[in-house]
Amino acid sequence: MSAQPQTYTQAKHRYEQLRQTSFEAAHDALPSVMPNKRGMAILKQSVSFDHLTFQAQHQLRNWEKSGLRRVAWDWDEVRKKYIAHPKRFELSIWYRDLTLAGVSIGKPTRGGGKLRLDYLESAPMGTDLDGLVTDMTVAAGILYARSIGAAQIRIMKPVNSGVRDYYLSKPGFSYNERGNFCFRDLI
């Protein structure tokens, strides 16, 4: 007896659950106290992970008005490009459930063996989570990548050499110049 193909709704629900489980596991793995880039102690319970919710989209519009961003991505348009991909990775990172500190969105490569983080941005105005957003995003991304069977995580098209070098300072990351992405093998 052959397996029934999943409907879009079933696939959407399955991958939402996998993302949520990855968020919970990444949060559970955070140390109880973390120093931010200014050396301030951040309590684990003041950090939360979520999908790209309406509240996140609203705060992203404020980022767009700030004039402080390195790249002027239109997150409404970005999200529209990814919403039809049930396996997409999307993450919003919150400080004290009030301040959006970081967002990321991406999807698996066509063959599914790699998870691409196509967009990753921290709050341009700065938050108490400065210096922690990338590590948290990568941790959640790795857990999600493993849950969907991907053997590599990629951060695509770093916006400049300083950002690229920052990603490369993270454990296990290398750079693919031809494809312009930083990657970490998960095997």
PDB file of C-alpha atoms in Angstrom:
ATOM      1  CA  MET A   1       0.000   0.000   0.000  1.00  0.00           C
ATOM      2  CA  SER A   2       1.549   3.324  -1.037  1.00  0.00           C
ATOM      3  CA  ALA A   3       1.583   6.397   1.179  1.00  0.00           C
ATOM      4  CA  GLN A   4      -0.912   9.124   0.414  1.00  0.00           C
ATOM      5  CA  PRO A   5       0.665  12.388  -0.764  1.00  0.00           C
ATOM      6  CA  GLN A   6       0.356  15.239   1.715  1.00  0.00           C
ATOM      7  CA  THR A   7      -1.992  18.088   0.960  1.00  0.00           C
ATOM      8  CA  TYR A   8      -0.588  21.603   1.149  1.00  0.00           C
ATOM      9  CA  THR A   9      -2.492  22.154   4.406  1.00  0.00           C
ATOM     10  CA  GLN A  10      -1.036  18.988   5.926  1.00  0.00           C
ATOM     11  CA  ALA A  11       2.493  19.946   4.831  1.00  0.00           C
ATOM     12  CA  LYS A  12       2.032  23.504   6.117  1.00  0.00           C
ATOM     13  CA  HIS A  13       0.900  22.225   9.513  1.00  0.00           C
ATOM     14  CA  ARG A  14       3.715  19.646   9.701  1.00  0.00           C
ATOM     15  CA  TYR A  15       6.462  22.185   8.994  1.00  0.00           C
ATOM     16  CA  GLU A  16       4.925  24.786  11.320  1.00  0.00           C
ATOM     17  CA  GLN A  17       5.175  22.159  14.059  1.00  0.00           C
ATOM     18  CA  LEU A  18       8.793  21.376  13.129  1.00  0.00           C
ATOM     19  CA  ARG A  19       9.684  25.087  13.219  1.00  0.00           C
ATOM     20  CA  GLN A  20       7.968  25.503  16.582  1.00  0.00           C
ATOM     21  CA  THR A  21       9.734  22.461  18.015  1.00  0.00           C
ATOM     22  CA  SER A  22      13.052  23.834  16.728  1.00  0.00           C
ATOM     23  CA  PHE A  23      12.340  27.214  18.341  1.00  0.00           C
ATOM     24  CA  GLU A  24      11.528  25.567  21.665  1.00  0.00           C
ATOM     25  CA  ALA A  25      14.633  23.363  21.582  1.00  0.00           C
ATOM     26  CA  ALA A  26      16.870  26.313  20.628  1.00  0.00           C
ATOM     27  CA  HIS A  27      15.402  28.381  23.445  1.00  0.00           C
ATOM     28  CA  ASP A  28      15.805  25.517  25.922  1.00  0.00           C
ATOM     29  CA  ALA A  29      19.482  25.267  24.941  1.00  0.00           C
ATOM     30  CA  LEU A  30      20.184  28.944  25.702  1.00  0.00           C
ATOM     31  CA  PRO A  31      22.260  29.575  28.825  1.00  0.00           C
ATOM     32  CA  SER A  32      20.228  30.990  31.707  1.00  0.00           C
ATOM     33  CA  VAL A  33      22.297  34.208  31.513  1.00  0.00           C
ATOM     34  CA  MET A  34      24.021  35.502  28.365  1.00  0.00           C
ATOM     35  CA  PRO A  35      26.263  38.551  27.932  1.00  0.00           C
ATOM     36  CA  ASN A  36      25.274  40.823  25.060  1.00  0.00           C
ATOM     37  CA  LYS A  37      27.871  42.722  23.029  1.00  0.00           C
ATOM     38  CA  ARG A  38      28.015  45.468  25.687  1.00  0.00           C
ATOM     39  CA  GLY A  39      28.620  42.907  28.450  1.00  0.00           C
ATOM     40  CA  MET A  40      25.137  43.323  29.923  1.00  0.00           C
ATOM     41  CA  ALA A  41      23.613  40.147  31.390  1.00  0.00           C
ATOM     42  CA  ILE A  42      20.546  38.961  29.452  1.00  0.00           C
ATOM     43  CA  LEU A  43      18.261  36.466  31.137  1.00  0.00           C
ATOM     44  CA  LYS A  44      17.051  33.528  29.050  1.00  0.00           C
ATOM     45  CA  GLN A  45      13.455  34.115  30.174  1.00  0.00           C
ATOM     46  CA  SER A  46      13.539  37.604  28.598  1.00  0.00           C
ATOM     47  CA  VAL A  47      14.075  36.074  25.123  1.00  0.00           C
ATOM     48  CA  SER A  48      11.387  34.452  22.978  1.00  0.00           C
ATOM     49  CA  PHE A  49      11.239  32.994  19.470  1.00  0.00           C
ATOM     50  CA  ASP A  50       8.246  33.122  17.150  1.00  0.00           C
ATOM     51  CA  HIS A  51       7.218  32.966  13.507  1.00  0.00           C
ATOM     52  CA  LEU A  52       6.888  36.146  11.415  1.00  0.00           C
ATOM     53  CA  THR A  53       3.656  37.235  13.036  1.00  0.00           C
ATOM     54  CA  PHE A  54       1.500  40.291  12.406  1.00  0.00           C
ATOM     55  CA  GLN A  55       3.197  41.943  15.403  1.00  0.00           C
ATOM     56  CA  ALA A  56       6.634  41.257  13.865  1.00  0.00           C
ATOM     57  CA  GLN A  57       5.543  42.663  10.492  1.00  0.00           C
ATOM     58  CA  HIS A  58       4.295  45.801  12.260  1.00  0.00           C
ATOM     59  CA  GLN A  59       7.635  46.340  14.026  1.00  0.00           C
ATOM     60  CA  LEU A  60       9.518  45.636  10.794  1.00  0.00           C
ATOM     61  CA  ARG A  61       7.722  48.584   9.211  1.00  0.00           C
ATOM     62  CA  ASN A  62       9.211  50.754  11.961  1.00  0.00           C
ATOM     63  CA  TRP A  63      12.655  49.417  11.051  1.00  0.00           C
ATOM     64  CA  GLU A  64      11.994  50.475   7.456  1.00  0.00           C
ATOM     65  CA  LYS A  65      11.263  54.038   8.615  1.00  0.00           C
ATOM     66  CA  SER A  66      14.362  54.261  10.839  1.00  0.00           C
ATOM     67  CA  GLY A  67      16.886  55.195   8.144  1.00  0.00           C
ATOM     68  CA  LEU A  68      19.474  53.085  10.006  1.00  0.00           C
ATOM     69  CA  ARG A  69      19.326  49.818   8.061  1.00  0.00           C
ATOM     70  CA  ARG A  70      22.258  48.372   6.108  1.00  0.00           C
ATOM     71  CA  VAL A  71      19.914  46.989   3.442  1.00  0.00           C
ATOM     72  CA  ALA A  72      16.406  48.269   2.783  1.00  0.00           C
ATOM     73  CA  TRP A  73      14.585  44.946   2.467  1.00  0.00           C
ATOM     74  CA  ASP A  74      10.816  45.241   2.203  1.00  0.00           C
ATOM     75  CA  TRP A  75       9.819  42.528   4.682  1.00  0.00           C
ATOM     76  CA  ASP A  76       6.187  42.534   3.533  1.00  0.00           C
ATOM     77  CA  GLU A  77       7.376  41.619   0.030  1.00  0.00           C
ATOM     78  CA  VAL A  78       9.983  39.180   1.338  1.00  0.00           C
ATOM     79  CA  ARG A  79       7.373  37.326   3.379  1.00  0.00           C
ATOM     80  CA  LYS A  80       4.987  37.170   0.395  1.00  0.00           C
ATOM     81  CA  LYS A  81       7.734  35.420  -1.626  1.00  0.00           C
ATOM     82  CA  TYR A  82       8.096  32.697   1.015  1.00  0.00           C
ATOM     83  CA  ILE A  83       4.583  32.216   2.381  1.00  0.00           C
ATOM     84  CA  ALA A  84       3.703  29.521  -0.187  1.00  0.00           C
ATOM     85  CA  HIS A  85       6.734  27.398   0.803  1.00  0.00           C
ATOM     86  CA  PRO A  86       5.580  25.173   3.671  1.00  0.00           C
ATOM     87  CA  LYS A  87       9.173  24.085   4.469  1.00  0.00           C
ATOM     88  CA  ARG A  88      10.356  27.691   4.840  1.00  0.00           C
ATOM     89  CA  PHE A  89      12.341  28.777   7.861  1.00  0.00           C
ATOM     90  CA  GLU A  90      11.054  31.961   9.438  1.00  0.00           C
ATOM     91  CA  LEU A  91      12.017  33.330  12.818  1.00  0.00           C
ATOM     92  CA  SER A  92      11.429  36.431  14.875  1.00  0.00           C
ATOM     93  CA  ILE A  93      13.450  36.963  18.044  1.00  0.00           C
ATOM     94  CA  TRP A  94      11.924  39.071  20.805  1.00  0.00           C
ATOM     95  CA  TYR A  95      13.254  40.754  23.905  1.00  0.00           C
ATOM     96  CA  ARG A  96      10.739  40.783  26.757  1.00  0.00           C
ATOM     97  CA  ASP A  97       7.965  40.006  24.235  1.00  0.00           C
ATOM     98  CA  LEU A  98       7.881  43.701  23.281  1.00  0.00           C
ATOM     99  CA  THR A  99      10.984  44.464  21.254  1.00  0.00           C
ATOM    100  CA  LEU A 100      11.710  42.757  17.957  1.00  0.00           C
ATOM    101  CA  ALA A 101      15.451  42.089  18.031  1.00  0.00           C
ATOM    102  CA  GLY A 102      15.946  40.013  14.873  1.00  0.00           C
ATOM    103  CA  VAL A 103      14.250  38.284  11.962  1.00  0.00           C
ATOM    104  CA  SER A 104      15.235  35.676   9.438  1.00  0.00           C
ATOM    105  CA  ILE A 105      13.598  33.847   6.571  1.00  0.00           C
ATOM    106  CA  GLY A 106      14.779  31.245   4.089  1.00  0.00           C
ATOM    107  CA  LYS A 107      13.997  27.837   2.658  1.00  0.00           C
ATOM    108  CA  PRO A 108      15.628  24.537   1.801  1.00  0.00           C
ATOM    109  CA  THR A 109      17.518  24.231  -1.469  1.00  0.00           C
ATOM    110  CA  ARG A 110      15.672  22.458  -4.282  1.00  0.00           C
ATOM    111  CA  GLY A 111      17.055  19.067  -3.330  1.00  0.00           C
ATOM    112  CA  GLY A 112      16.373  19.731   0.346  1.00  0.00           C
ATOM    113  CA  GLY A 113      19.919  18.945   1.491  1.00  0.00           C
ATOM    114  CA  LYS A 114      20.705  22.472   2.627  1.00  0.00           C
ATOM    115  CA  LEU A 115      18.776  25.156   4.502  1.00  0.00           C
ATOM    116  CA  ARG A 116      19.267  28.661   3.127  1.00  0.00           C
ATOM    117  CA  LEU A 117      18.845  31.697   5.355  1.00  0.00           C
ATOM    118  CA  ASP A 118      18.208  34.232   2.609  1.00  0.00           C
ATOM    119  CA  TYR A 119      17.454  37.178   4.886  1.00  0.00           C
ATOM    120  CA  LEU A 120      18.782  37.785   8.384  1.00  0.00           C
ATOM    121  CA  GLU A 121      18.496  41.168  10.068  1.00  0.00           C
ATOM    122  CA  SER A 122      18.940  42.579  13.554  1.00  0.00           C
ATOM    123  CA  ALA A 123      17.066  45.636  14.799  1.00  0.00           C
ATOM    124  CA  PRO A 124      18.813  48.629  13.223  1.00  0.00           C
ATOM    125  CA  MET A 125      18.137  50.818  16.263  1.00  0.00           C
ATOM    126  CA  GLY A 126      19.835  48.260  18.513  1.00  0.00           C
ATOM    127  CA  THR A 127      18.346  46.218  21.346  1.00  0.00           C
ATOM    128  CA  ASP A 128      19.565  44.525  24.469  1.00  0.00           C
ATOM    129  CA  LEU A 129      20.031  41.373  22.343  1.00  0.00           C
ATOM    130  CA  ASP A 130      22.729  42.987  20.170  1.00  0.00           C
ATOM    131  CA  GLY A 131      25.493  40.453  19.647  1.00  0.00           C
ATOM    132  CA  LEU A 132      23.191  37.489  20.300  1.00  0.00           C
ATOM    133  CA  VAL A 133      20.731  37.495  17.385  1.00  0.00           C
ATOM    134  CA  THR A 134      22.933  35.681  14.872  1.00  0.00           C
ATOM    135  CA  ASP A 135      23.851  32.929  17.330  1.00  0.00           C
ATOM    136  CA  MET A 136      20.196  32.429  18.268  1.00  0.00           C
ATOM    137  CA  THR A 137      19.127  32.390  14.617  1.00  0.00           C
ATOM    138  CA  VAL A 138      21.818  29.885  13.684  1.00  0.00           C
ATOM    139  CA  ALA A 139      20.916  27.637  16.647  1.00  0.00           C
ATOM    140  CA  ALA A 140      17.228  27.578  15.663  1.00  0.00           C
ATOM    141  CA  GLY A 141      18.152  27.180  11.988  1.00  0.00           C
ATOM    142  CA  ILE A 142      20.427  24.219  12.672  1.00  0.00           C
ATOM    143  CA  LEU A 143      17.732  22.437  14.665  1.00  0.00           C
ATOM    144  CA  TYR A 144      15.163  23.071  11.952  1.00  0.00           C
ATOM    145  CA  ALA A 145      17.614  22.004   9.212  1.00  0.00           C
ATOM    146  CA  ARG A 146      18.235  18.728  10.995  1.00  0.00           C
ATOM    147  CA  SER A 147      14.503  18.161  11.476  1.00  0.00           C
ATOM    148  CA  ILE A 148      13.922  18.388   7.719  1.00  0.00           C
ATOM    149  CA  GLY A 149      16.956  16.260   6.866  1.00  0.00           C
ATOM    150  CA  ALA A 150      19.253  19.058   5.668  1.00  0.00           C
ATOM    151  CA  ALA A 151      22.985  18.485   6.142  1.00  0.00           C
ATOM    152  CA  GLN A 152      24.092  22.110   5.814  1.00  0.00           C
ATOM    153  CA  ILE A 153      22.947  25.585   6.822  1.00  0.00           C
ATOM    154  CA  ARG A 154      23.794  28.569   4.636  1.00  0.00           C
ATOM    155  CA  ILE A 155      23.624  32.293   5.280  1.00  0.00           C
ATOM    156  CA  MET A 156      23.185  33.700   1.802  1.00  0.00           C
ATOM    157  CA  LYS A 157      24.696  36.877   0.370  1.00  0.00           C
ATOM    158  CA  PRO A 158      26.226  38.652   3.377  1.00  0.00           C
ATOM    159  CA  VAL A 159      25.553  42.385   2.863  1.00  0.00           C
ATOM    160  CA  ASN A 160      29.235  43.365   3.096  1.00  0.00           C
ATOM    161  CA  SER A 161      32.647  41.948   3.988  1.00  0.00           C
ATOM    162  CA  GLY A 162      32.294  42.977   7.646  1.00  0.00           C
ATOM    163  CA  VAL A 163      29.065  41.003   7.990  1.00  0.00           C
ATOM    164  CA  ARG A 164      30.604  38.072   6.113  1.00  0.00           C
ATOM    165  CA  ASP A 165      33.586  38.089   8.482  1.00  0.00           C
ATOM    166  CA  TYR A 166      31.214  38.235  11.463  1.00  0.00           C
ATOM    167  CA  TYR A 167      29.430  35.096  10.222  1.00  0.00           C
ATOM    168  CA  LEU A 168      32.787  33.436   9.628  1.00  0.00           C
ATOM    169  CA  SER A 169      33.729  34.131  13.248  1.00  0.00           C
ATOM    170  CA  LYS A 170      30.935  31.763  14.299  1.00  0.00           C
ATOM    171  CA  PRO A 171      31.997  28.161  15.048  1.00  0.00           C
ATOM    172  CA  GLY A 172      32.132  25.866  12.036  1.00  0.00           C
ATOM    173  CA  PHE A 173      31.327  28.447   9.331  1.00  0.00           C
ATOM    174  CA  SER A 174      33.196  28.674   6.025  1.00  0.00           C
ATOM    175  CA  TYR A 175      32.662  30.878   2.977  1.00  0.00           C
ATOM    176  CA  ASN A 176      31.792  29.883  -0.581  1.00  0.00           C
ATOM    177  CA  GLU A 177      32.993  32.785  -2.719  1.00  0.00           C
ATOM    178  CA  ARG A 178      31.421  31.567  -5.947  1.00  0.00           C
ATOM    179  CA  GLY A 179      27.960  31.236  -4.399  1.00  0.00           C
ATOM    180  CA  ASN A 180      28.486  34.167  -1.996  1.00  0.00           C
ATOM    181  CA  PHE A 181      27.318  32.385   1.136  1.00  0.00           C
ATOM    182  CA  CYS A 182      28.629  31.347   4.514  1.00  0.00           C
ATOM    183  CA  PHE A 183      27.907  27.726   5.400  1.00  0.00           C
ATOM    184  CA  ARG A 184      28.214  25.184   8.146  1.00  0.00           C
ATOM    185  CA  ASP A 185      28.022  21.432   7.567  1.00  0.00           C
ATOM    186  CA  LEU A 186      25.817  19.663  10.098  1.00  0.00           C
ATOM    187  CA  ILE A 187      27.173  16.139   9.772  1.00  0.00           C
TER     188      ILE A 187
END
